[in-house]
Short mmCIF file of C-alpha atoms in Angstrom, two decimals:
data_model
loop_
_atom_site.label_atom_id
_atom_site.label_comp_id
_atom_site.label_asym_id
_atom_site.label_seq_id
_atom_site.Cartn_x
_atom_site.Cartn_y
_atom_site.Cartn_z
CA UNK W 1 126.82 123.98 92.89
CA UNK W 2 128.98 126.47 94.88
CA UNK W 3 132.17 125.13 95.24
CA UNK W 4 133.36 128.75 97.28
CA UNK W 5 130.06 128.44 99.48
CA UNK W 6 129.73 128.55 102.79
CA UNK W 7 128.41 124.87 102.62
CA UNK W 8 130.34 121.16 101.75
CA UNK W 9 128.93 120.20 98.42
CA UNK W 10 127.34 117.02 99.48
CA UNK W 11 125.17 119.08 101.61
CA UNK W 12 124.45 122.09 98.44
CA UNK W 13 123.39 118.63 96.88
CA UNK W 14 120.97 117.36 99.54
CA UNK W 15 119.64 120.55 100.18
CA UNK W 16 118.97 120.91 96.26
CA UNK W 17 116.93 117.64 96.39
CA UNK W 18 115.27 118.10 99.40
CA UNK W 19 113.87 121.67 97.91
CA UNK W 20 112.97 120.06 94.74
CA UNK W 21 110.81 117.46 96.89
CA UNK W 22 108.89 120.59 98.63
CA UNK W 23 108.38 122.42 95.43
CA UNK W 24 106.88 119.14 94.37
CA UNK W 25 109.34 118.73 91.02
CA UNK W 26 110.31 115.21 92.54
CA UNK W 27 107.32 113.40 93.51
CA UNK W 28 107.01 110.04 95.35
CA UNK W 29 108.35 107.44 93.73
CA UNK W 30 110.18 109.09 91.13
CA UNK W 31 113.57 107.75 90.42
CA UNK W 32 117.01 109.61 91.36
CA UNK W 33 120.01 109.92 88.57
CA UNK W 34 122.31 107.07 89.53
CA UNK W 35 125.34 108.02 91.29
CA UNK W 36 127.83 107.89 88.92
CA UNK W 37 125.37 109.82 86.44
CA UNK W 38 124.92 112.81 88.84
CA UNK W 39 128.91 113.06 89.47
CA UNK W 40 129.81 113.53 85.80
CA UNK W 41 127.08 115.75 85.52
CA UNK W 42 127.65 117.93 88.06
CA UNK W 43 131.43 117.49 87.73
CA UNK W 44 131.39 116.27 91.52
CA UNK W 45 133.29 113.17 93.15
CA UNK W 46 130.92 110.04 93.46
CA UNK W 47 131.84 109.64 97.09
CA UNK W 48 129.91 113.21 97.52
CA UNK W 49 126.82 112.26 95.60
CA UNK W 50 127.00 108.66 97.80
CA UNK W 51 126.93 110.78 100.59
CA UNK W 52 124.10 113.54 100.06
CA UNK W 53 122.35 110.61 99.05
CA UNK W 54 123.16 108.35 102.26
CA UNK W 55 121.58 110.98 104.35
CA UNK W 56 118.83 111.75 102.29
CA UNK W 57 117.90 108.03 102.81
CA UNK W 58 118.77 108.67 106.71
CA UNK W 59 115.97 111.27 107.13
CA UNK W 60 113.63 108.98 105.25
CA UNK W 61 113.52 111.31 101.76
CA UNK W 62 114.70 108.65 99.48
CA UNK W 63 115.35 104.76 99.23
CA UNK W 64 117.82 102.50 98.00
CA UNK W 65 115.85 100.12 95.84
CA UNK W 66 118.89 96.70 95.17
CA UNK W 67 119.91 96.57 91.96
CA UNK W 68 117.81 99.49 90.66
CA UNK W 69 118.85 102.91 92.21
CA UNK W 70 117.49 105.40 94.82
CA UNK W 71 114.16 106.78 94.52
CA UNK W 72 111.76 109.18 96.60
CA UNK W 73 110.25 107.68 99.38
CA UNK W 74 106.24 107.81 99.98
CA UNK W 75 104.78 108.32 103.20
CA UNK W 76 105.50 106.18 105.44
CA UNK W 77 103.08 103.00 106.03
CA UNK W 78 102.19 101.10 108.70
CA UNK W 79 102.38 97.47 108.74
CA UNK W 80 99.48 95.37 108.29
CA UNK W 81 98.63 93.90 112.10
CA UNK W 82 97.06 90.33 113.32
CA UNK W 83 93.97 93.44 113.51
CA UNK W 84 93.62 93.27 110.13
CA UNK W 85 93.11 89.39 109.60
CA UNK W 86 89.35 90.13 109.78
CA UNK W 87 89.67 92.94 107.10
CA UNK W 88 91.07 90.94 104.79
CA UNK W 89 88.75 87.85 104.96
CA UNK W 90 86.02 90.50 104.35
CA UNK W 91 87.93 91.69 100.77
CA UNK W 92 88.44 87.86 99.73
CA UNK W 93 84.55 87.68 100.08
CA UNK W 94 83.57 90.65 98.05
CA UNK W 95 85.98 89.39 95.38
CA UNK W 96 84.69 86.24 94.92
CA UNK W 97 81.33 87.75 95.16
CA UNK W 98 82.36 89.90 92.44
CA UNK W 99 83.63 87.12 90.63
CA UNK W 100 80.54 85.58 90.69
CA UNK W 101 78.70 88.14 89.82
CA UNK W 102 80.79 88.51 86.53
CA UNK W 103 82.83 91.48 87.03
CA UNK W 104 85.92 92.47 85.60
CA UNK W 105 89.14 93.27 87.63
CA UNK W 106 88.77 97.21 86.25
CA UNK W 107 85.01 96.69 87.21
CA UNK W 108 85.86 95.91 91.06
CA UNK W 109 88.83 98.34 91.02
CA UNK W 110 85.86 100.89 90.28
CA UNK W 111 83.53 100.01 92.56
CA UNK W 112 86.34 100.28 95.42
CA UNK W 113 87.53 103.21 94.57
CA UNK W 114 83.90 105.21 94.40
CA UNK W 115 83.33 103.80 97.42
CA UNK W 116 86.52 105.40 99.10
CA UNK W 117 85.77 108.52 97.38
CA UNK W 118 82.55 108.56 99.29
CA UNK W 119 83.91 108.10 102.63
CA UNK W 120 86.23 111.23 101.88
CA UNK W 121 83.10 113.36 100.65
CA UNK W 122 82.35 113.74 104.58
CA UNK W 123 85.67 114.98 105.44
CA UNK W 124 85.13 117.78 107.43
CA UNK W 125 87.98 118.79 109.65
CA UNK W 126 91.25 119.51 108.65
CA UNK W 127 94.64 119.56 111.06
CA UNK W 128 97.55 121.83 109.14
CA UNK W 129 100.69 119.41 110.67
CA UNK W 130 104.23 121.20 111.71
CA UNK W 131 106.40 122.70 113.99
CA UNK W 132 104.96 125.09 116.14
CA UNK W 133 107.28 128.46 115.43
CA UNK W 134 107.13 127.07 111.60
CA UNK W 135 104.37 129.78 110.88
CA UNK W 136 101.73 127.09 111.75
CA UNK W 137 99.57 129.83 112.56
CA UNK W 138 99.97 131.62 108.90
CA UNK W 139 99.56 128.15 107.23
CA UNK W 140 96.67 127.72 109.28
CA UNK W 141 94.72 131.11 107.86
CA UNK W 142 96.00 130.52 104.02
CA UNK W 143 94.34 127.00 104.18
CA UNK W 144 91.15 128.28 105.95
CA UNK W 145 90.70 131.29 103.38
CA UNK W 146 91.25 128.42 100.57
CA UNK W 147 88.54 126.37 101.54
CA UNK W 148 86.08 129.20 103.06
CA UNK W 149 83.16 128.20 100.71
CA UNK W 150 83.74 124.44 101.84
CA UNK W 151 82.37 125.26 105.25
CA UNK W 152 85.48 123.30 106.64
CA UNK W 153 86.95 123.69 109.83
CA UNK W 154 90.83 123.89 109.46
CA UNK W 155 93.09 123.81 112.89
CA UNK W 156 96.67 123.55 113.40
CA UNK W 157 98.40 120.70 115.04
CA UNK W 158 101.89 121.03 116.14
CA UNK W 159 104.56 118.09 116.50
CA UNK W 160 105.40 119.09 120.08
CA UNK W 161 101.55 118.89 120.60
CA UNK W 162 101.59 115.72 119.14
CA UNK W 163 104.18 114.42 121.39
CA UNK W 164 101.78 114.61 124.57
CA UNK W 165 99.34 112.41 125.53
CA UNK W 166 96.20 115.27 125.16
CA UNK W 167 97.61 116.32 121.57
CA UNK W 168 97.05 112.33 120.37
CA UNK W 169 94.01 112.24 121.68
CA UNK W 170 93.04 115.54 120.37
CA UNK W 171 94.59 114.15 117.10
CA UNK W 172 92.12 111.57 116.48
CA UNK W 173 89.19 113.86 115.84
CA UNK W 174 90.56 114.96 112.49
CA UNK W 175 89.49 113.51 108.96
CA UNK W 176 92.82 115.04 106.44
CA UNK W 177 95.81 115.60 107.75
CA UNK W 178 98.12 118.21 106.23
CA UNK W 179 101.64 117.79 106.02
CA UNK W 180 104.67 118.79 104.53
CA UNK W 181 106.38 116.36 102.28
CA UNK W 182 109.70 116.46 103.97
CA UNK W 183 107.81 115.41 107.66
CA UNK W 184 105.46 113.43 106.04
CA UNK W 185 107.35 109.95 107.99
CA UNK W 186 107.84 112.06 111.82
CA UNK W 187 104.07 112.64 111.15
CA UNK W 188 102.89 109.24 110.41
CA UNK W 189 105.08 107.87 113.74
CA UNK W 190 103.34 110.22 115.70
CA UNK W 191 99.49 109.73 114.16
CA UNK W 192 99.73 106.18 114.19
CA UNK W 193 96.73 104.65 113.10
CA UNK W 194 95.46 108.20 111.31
CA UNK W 195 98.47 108.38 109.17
CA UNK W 196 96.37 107.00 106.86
CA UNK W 197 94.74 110.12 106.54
CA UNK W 198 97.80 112.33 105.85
CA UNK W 199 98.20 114.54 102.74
CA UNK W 200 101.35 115.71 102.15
CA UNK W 201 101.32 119.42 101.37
CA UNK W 202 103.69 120.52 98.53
CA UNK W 203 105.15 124.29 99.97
CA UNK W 204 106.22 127.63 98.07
CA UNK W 205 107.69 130.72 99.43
CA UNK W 206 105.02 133.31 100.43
CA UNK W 207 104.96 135.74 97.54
CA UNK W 208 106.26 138.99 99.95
CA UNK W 209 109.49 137.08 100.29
CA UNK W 210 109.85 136.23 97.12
CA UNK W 211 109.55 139.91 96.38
CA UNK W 212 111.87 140.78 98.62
CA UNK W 213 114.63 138.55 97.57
CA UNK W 214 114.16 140.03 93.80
CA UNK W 215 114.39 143.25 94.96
CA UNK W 216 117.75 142.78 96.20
CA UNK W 217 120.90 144.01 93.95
CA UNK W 218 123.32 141.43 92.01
CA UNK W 219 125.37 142.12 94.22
CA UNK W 220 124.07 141.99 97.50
CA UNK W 221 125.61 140.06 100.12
CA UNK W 222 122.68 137.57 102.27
CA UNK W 223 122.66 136.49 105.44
CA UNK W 224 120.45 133.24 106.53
CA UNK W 225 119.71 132.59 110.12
CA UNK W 226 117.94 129.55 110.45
CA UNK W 227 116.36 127.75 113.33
CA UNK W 228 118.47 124.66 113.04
CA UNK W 229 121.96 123.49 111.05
CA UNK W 230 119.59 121.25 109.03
CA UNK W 231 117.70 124.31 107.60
CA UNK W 232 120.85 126.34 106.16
CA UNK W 233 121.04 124.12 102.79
CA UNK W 234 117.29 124.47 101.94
CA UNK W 235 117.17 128.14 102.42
CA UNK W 236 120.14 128.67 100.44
CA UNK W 237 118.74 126.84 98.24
CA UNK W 238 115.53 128.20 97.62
CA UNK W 239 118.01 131.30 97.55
CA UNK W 240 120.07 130.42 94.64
CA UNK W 241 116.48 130.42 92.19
CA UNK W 242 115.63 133.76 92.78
CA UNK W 243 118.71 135.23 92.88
CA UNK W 244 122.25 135.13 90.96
CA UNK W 245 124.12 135.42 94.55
CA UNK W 246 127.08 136.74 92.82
CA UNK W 247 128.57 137.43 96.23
CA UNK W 248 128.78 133.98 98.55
CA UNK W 249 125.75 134.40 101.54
CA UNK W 250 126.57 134.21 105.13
CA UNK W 251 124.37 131.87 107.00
CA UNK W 252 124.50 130.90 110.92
CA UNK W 253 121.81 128.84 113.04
CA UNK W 254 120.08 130.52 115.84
CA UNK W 255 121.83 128.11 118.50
CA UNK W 256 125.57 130.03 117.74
CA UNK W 257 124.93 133.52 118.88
CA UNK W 258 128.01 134.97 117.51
CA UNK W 259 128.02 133.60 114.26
CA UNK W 260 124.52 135.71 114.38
CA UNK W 261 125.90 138.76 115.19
CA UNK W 262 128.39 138.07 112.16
CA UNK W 263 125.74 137.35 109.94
CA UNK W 264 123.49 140.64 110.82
CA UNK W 265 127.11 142.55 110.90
CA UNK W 266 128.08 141.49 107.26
CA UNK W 267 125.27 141.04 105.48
CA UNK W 268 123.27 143.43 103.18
CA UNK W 269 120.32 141.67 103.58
CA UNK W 270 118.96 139.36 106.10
CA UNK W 271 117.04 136.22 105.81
CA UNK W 272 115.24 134.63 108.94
CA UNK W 273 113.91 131.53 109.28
CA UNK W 274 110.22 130.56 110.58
CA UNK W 275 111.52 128.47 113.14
CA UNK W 276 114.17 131.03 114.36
CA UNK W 277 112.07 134.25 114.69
CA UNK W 278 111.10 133.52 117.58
CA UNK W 279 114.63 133.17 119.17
CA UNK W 280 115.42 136.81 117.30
CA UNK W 281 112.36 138.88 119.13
CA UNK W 282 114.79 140.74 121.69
CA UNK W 283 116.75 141.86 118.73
CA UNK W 284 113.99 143.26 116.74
CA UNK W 285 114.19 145.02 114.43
CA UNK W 286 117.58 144.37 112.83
CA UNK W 287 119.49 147.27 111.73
CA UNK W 288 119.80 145.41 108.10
CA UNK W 289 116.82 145.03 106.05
CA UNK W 290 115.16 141.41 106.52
CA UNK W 291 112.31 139.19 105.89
CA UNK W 292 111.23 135.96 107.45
CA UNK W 293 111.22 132.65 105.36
CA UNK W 294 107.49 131.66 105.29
CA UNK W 295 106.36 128.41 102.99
CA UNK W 296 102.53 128.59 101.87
CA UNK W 297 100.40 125.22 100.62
CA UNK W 298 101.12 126.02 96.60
CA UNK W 299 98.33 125.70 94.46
CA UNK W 300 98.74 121.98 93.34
CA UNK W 301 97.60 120.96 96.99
CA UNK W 302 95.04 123.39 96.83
CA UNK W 303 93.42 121.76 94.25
CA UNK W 304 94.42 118.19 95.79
CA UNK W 305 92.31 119.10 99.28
CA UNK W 306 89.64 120.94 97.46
CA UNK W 307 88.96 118.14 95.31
CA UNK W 308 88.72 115.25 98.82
CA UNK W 309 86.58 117.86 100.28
CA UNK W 310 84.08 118.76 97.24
CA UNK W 311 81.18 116.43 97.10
CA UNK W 312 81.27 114.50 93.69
CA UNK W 313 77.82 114.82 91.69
CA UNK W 314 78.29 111.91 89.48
CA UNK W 315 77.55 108.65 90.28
CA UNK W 316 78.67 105.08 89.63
CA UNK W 317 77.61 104.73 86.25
CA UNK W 318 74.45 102.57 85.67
CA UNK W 319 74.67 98.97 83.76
CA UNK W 320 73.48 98.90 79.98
CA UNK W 321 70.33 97.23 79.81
CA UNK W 322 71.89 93.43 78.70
CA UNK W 323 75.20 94.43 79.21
CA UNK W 324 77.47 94.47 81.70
CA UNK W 325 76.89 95.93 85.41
CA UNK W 326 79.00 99.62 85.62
CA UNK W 327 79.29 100.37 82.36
CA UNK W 328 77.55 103.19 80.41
CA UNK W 329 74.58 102.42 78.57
CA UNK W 330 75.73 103.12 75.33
CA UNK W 331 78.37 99.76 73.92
CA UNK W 332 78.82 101.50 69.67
CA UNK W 333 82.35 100.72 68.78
CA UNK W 334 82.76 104.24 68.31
CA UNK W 335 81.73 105.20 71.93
CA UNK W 336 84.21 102.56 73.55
CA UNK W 337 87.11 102.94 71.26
CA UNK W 338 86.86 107.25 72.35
CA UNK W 339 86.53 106.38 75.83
CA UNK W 340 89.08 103.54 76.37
CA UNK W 341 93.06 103.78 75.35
CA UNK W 342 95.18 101.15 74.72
CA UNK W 343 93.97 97.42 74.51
CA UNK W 344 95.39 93.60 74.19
CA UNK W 345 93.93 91.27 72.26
CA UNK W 346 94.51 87.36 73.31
CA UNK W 347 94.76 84.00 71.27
CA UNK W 348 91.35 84.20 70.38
CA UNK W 349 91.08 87.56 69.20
CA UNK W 350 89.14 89.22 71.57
CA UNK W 351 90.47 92.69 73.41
CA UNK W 352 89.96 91.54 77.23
CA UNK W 353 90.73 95.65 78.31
CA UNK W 354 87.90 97.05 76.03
CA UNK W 355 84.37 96.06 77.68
CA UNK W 356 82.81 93.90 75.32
CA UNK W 357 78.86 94.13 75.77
CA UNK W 358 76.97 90.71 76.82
CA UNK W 359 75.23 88.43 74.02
CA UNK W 360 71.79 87.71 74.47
CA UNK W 361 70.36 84.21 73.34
CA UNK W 362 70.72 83.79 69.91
CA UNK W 363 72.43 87.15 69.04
CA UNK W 364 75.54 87.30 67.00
CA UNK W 365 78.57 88.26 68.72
CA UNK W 366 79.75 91.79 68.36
CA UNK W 367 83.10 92.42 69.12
CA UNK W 368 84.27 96.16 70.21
CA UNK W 369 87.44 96.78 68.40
CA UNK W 370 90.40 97.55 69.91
CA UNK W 371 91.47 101.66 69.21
CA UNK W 372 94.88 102.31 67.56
CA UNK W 373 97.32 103.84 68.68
CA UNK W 374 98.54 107.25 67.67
CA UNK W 375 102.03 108.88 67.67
CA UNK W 376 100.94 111.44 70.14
CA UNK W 377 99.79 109.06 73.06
CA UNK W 378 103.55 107.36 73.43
CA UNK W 379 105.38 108.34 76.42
CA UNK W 380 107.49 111.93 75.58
CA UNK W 381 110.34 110.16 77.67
CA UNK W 382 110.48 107.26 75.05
CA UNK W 383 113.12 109.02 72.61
CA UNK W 384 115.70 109.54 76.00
CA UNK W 385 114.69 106.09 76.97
CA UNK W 386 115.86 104.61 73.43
CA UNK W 387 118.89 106.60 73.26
CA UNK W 388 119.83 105.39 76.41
CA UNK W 389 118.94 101.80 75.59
CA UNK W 390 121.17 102.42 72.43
CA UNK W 391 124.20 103.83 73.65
CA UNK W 392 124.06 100.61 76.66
CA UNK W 393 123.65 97.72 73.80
CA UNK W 394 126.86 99.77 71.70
CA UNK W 395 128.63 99.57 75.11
CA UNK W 396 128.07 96.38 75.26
CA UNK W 397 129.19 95.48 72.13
CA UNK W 398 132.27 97.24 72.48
CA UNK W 399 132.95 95.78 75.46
CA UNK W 400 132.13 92.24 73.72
CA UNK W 401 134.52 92.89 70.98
CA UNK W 402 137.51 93.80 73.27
CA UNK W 403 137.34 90.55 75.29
CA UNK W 404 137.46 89.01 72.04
CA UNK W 405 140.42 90.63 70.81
CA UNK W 406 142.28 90.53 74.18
CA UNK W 407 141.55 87.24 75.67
#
């Protein structure tokens, strides 16, 4: 944190989480330090953590979960309609068809998800979601080149497209939809019904900029013009990674014209953003060396999209002759207790999460038996987690020892 910046400190702060949710380092669902946690860390007032935090819940990064904390927020999901009464009737049936049949609940849970696999094998067409001076058009070639050997057909989609009634309708044609994390919830209000289809697209800065921002001396001097107030923290942000910044930048949104011409008069180097070059054309080039701030797809959702769009060669597994349907053939002991980790035995002794293979008349039972476990498969987070459990029951023994001592 900058406490001489150009920015408040509330804002440095949501700026800092909002570029760790891009970069992917905070993924959905993953819990934020409480607020009286980040303050002594950072050595900040907990009013100014409350507040980065109040409007990172205001643009619909993060929620407030009672009693529990603030975490990052998914994509945003539409409520379940009188439309889908009919839908769910049809699930009740296959489960108790399943039921049955004899499944098991990891059985089903299998069957359901191979079957949504296959209906993403066909996915075809792929809309690159974002604002239109964003670089849409350079996102849109990166992604194409990515998946060139998929014979996919990859086309950008625009917000402001998606705002008129021809851009919906040309919307619906599309089977992935690929979106950055931050607009994931604009996106879904504007898809509607094919937000289900959205893949939110972790970003990193084009490698040329990166370049150019390592290039730069200690103790160069940046100025940041984005294309909106809202963009200055992130860019600075993403600024402070690459480079010490042992002089304080100079930033300025396109909409204040002079505190442009301050920025390109002071700086040493300029930084432009994607959604301002446009507004900077007449002025090109700048008599200051610059570079425009272009986010790629990194290679995480690479993988992600190449993986919906390859088709999968292997199969539902086929059901052991006598044993259970959609498990392999082979039930050894030593062949489950590889392939399965963790397990719970009930009352009677039997491990209900290891399949157990079915008896035929007059055969003995053979129980699979459950796998141990080993030091390496506990959670690396389990250590932190005791220590903190430790230092809250000594608090609370403290705390229960004072009241007796000072009633």
């Amino acid at each position: 944190m900058r406490r001489k910046g150009p920015l408040p400190l509330s804002e440095q702060l949501r700026s800092a989480i909002e570029m760790a949710v891009i970069a992917g380092d905070l993924v959905d669902g993953a819990p934020l330090p409480s607020v009286r946690q980040l303050a002594g860390d950072l050595d900040l007032a907990p009013n100014t953590v409350v507040r980065a935090y109040r409007d990172l819940e205001n643009e619909g990064i993060v929620q407030v979960v009672p009693r529990r904390g603030y975490y990052v927020l998914g994509i945003h999901e539409q409520e379940l309609g009188p439309a889908f009464a009919g839908l769910q009737g049809l699930i009740d049936q296959a489960v108790r068809a399943a039921r049955q049949e004899g499944l098991t609940d990891k059985q089903v849970l299998h069957l359901v998800a191979e079957r949504l696999r296959a209906g993403d094998r066909n996915a075809r067409r792929i809309a690159v979601v974002g604002r239109r001076d964003a670089a849409l058009e350079e996102r849109v070639a990166f992604v194409a080149q990515a998946v060139a050997d998929l014979d996919v057909q990859v086309v950008g989609l625009s917000f402001e497209e998606l705002r008129t009634d021809d851009g919906a309708a040309r919307a619906s044609g599309f089977d992935l939809y690929l979106v950055p994390v931050l607009e994931t919830n604009e996106a879904a209000r504007l898809l509607g019904p094919n937000s289900r289809r959205i893949m939110p697209m972790n970003r990193r800065l084009k490698p040329g900029v990166r370049a150019f921002i390592v290039a730069q001396p200690e103790t160069a001097r940046f100025g940041i013009i984005a294309g909106a107030d809202e963009y200055r923290g992130r860019m600075i942000a993403a600024l402070d990674t690459l480079h010490p910044l042992k002089t304080p930048p100079v930033a300025a949104s396109i909409q204040d014209p002079r505190a442009v011409d301050r920025v390109i008069r002071e700086a040493d180097a300029v930084i432009i953003g994607s959604t301002a070059r446009h507004a900077l054309q007449a002025r090109m080039p700048l008599p200051v060396p610059y570079v425009e701030f272009t986010y790629l797809p990194d290679e995480s959702t690479l993988r992600r999209l190449r993986s919906r769009l390859t088709p999968m060669d292997t199969a539902l597994p086929r059901a052991a002759e006598g044993g259970a349907p959609g498990y392999p053939r082979s039930t050894s002991a030593g062949s489950a207790a590889n392939t399965i980790r963790g397990g719970h035995r009930d009352r009677s002794g039997v491990d209900r999460r290891v399949p157990q293979p079915q008896r035929r008349a007059g055969e003995p039972h053979r129980e699979i038996p459950r796998p141990r476990w080993s030091s390496s498969s506990r959670s690396r987070s389990e250590p932190a987690l005791m220590g903190r459990i430790g230092r809250a029951s000594s608090l609370r023994s403290a705390s229960a020892s004072r009241s007796r001592r000072f009633p």
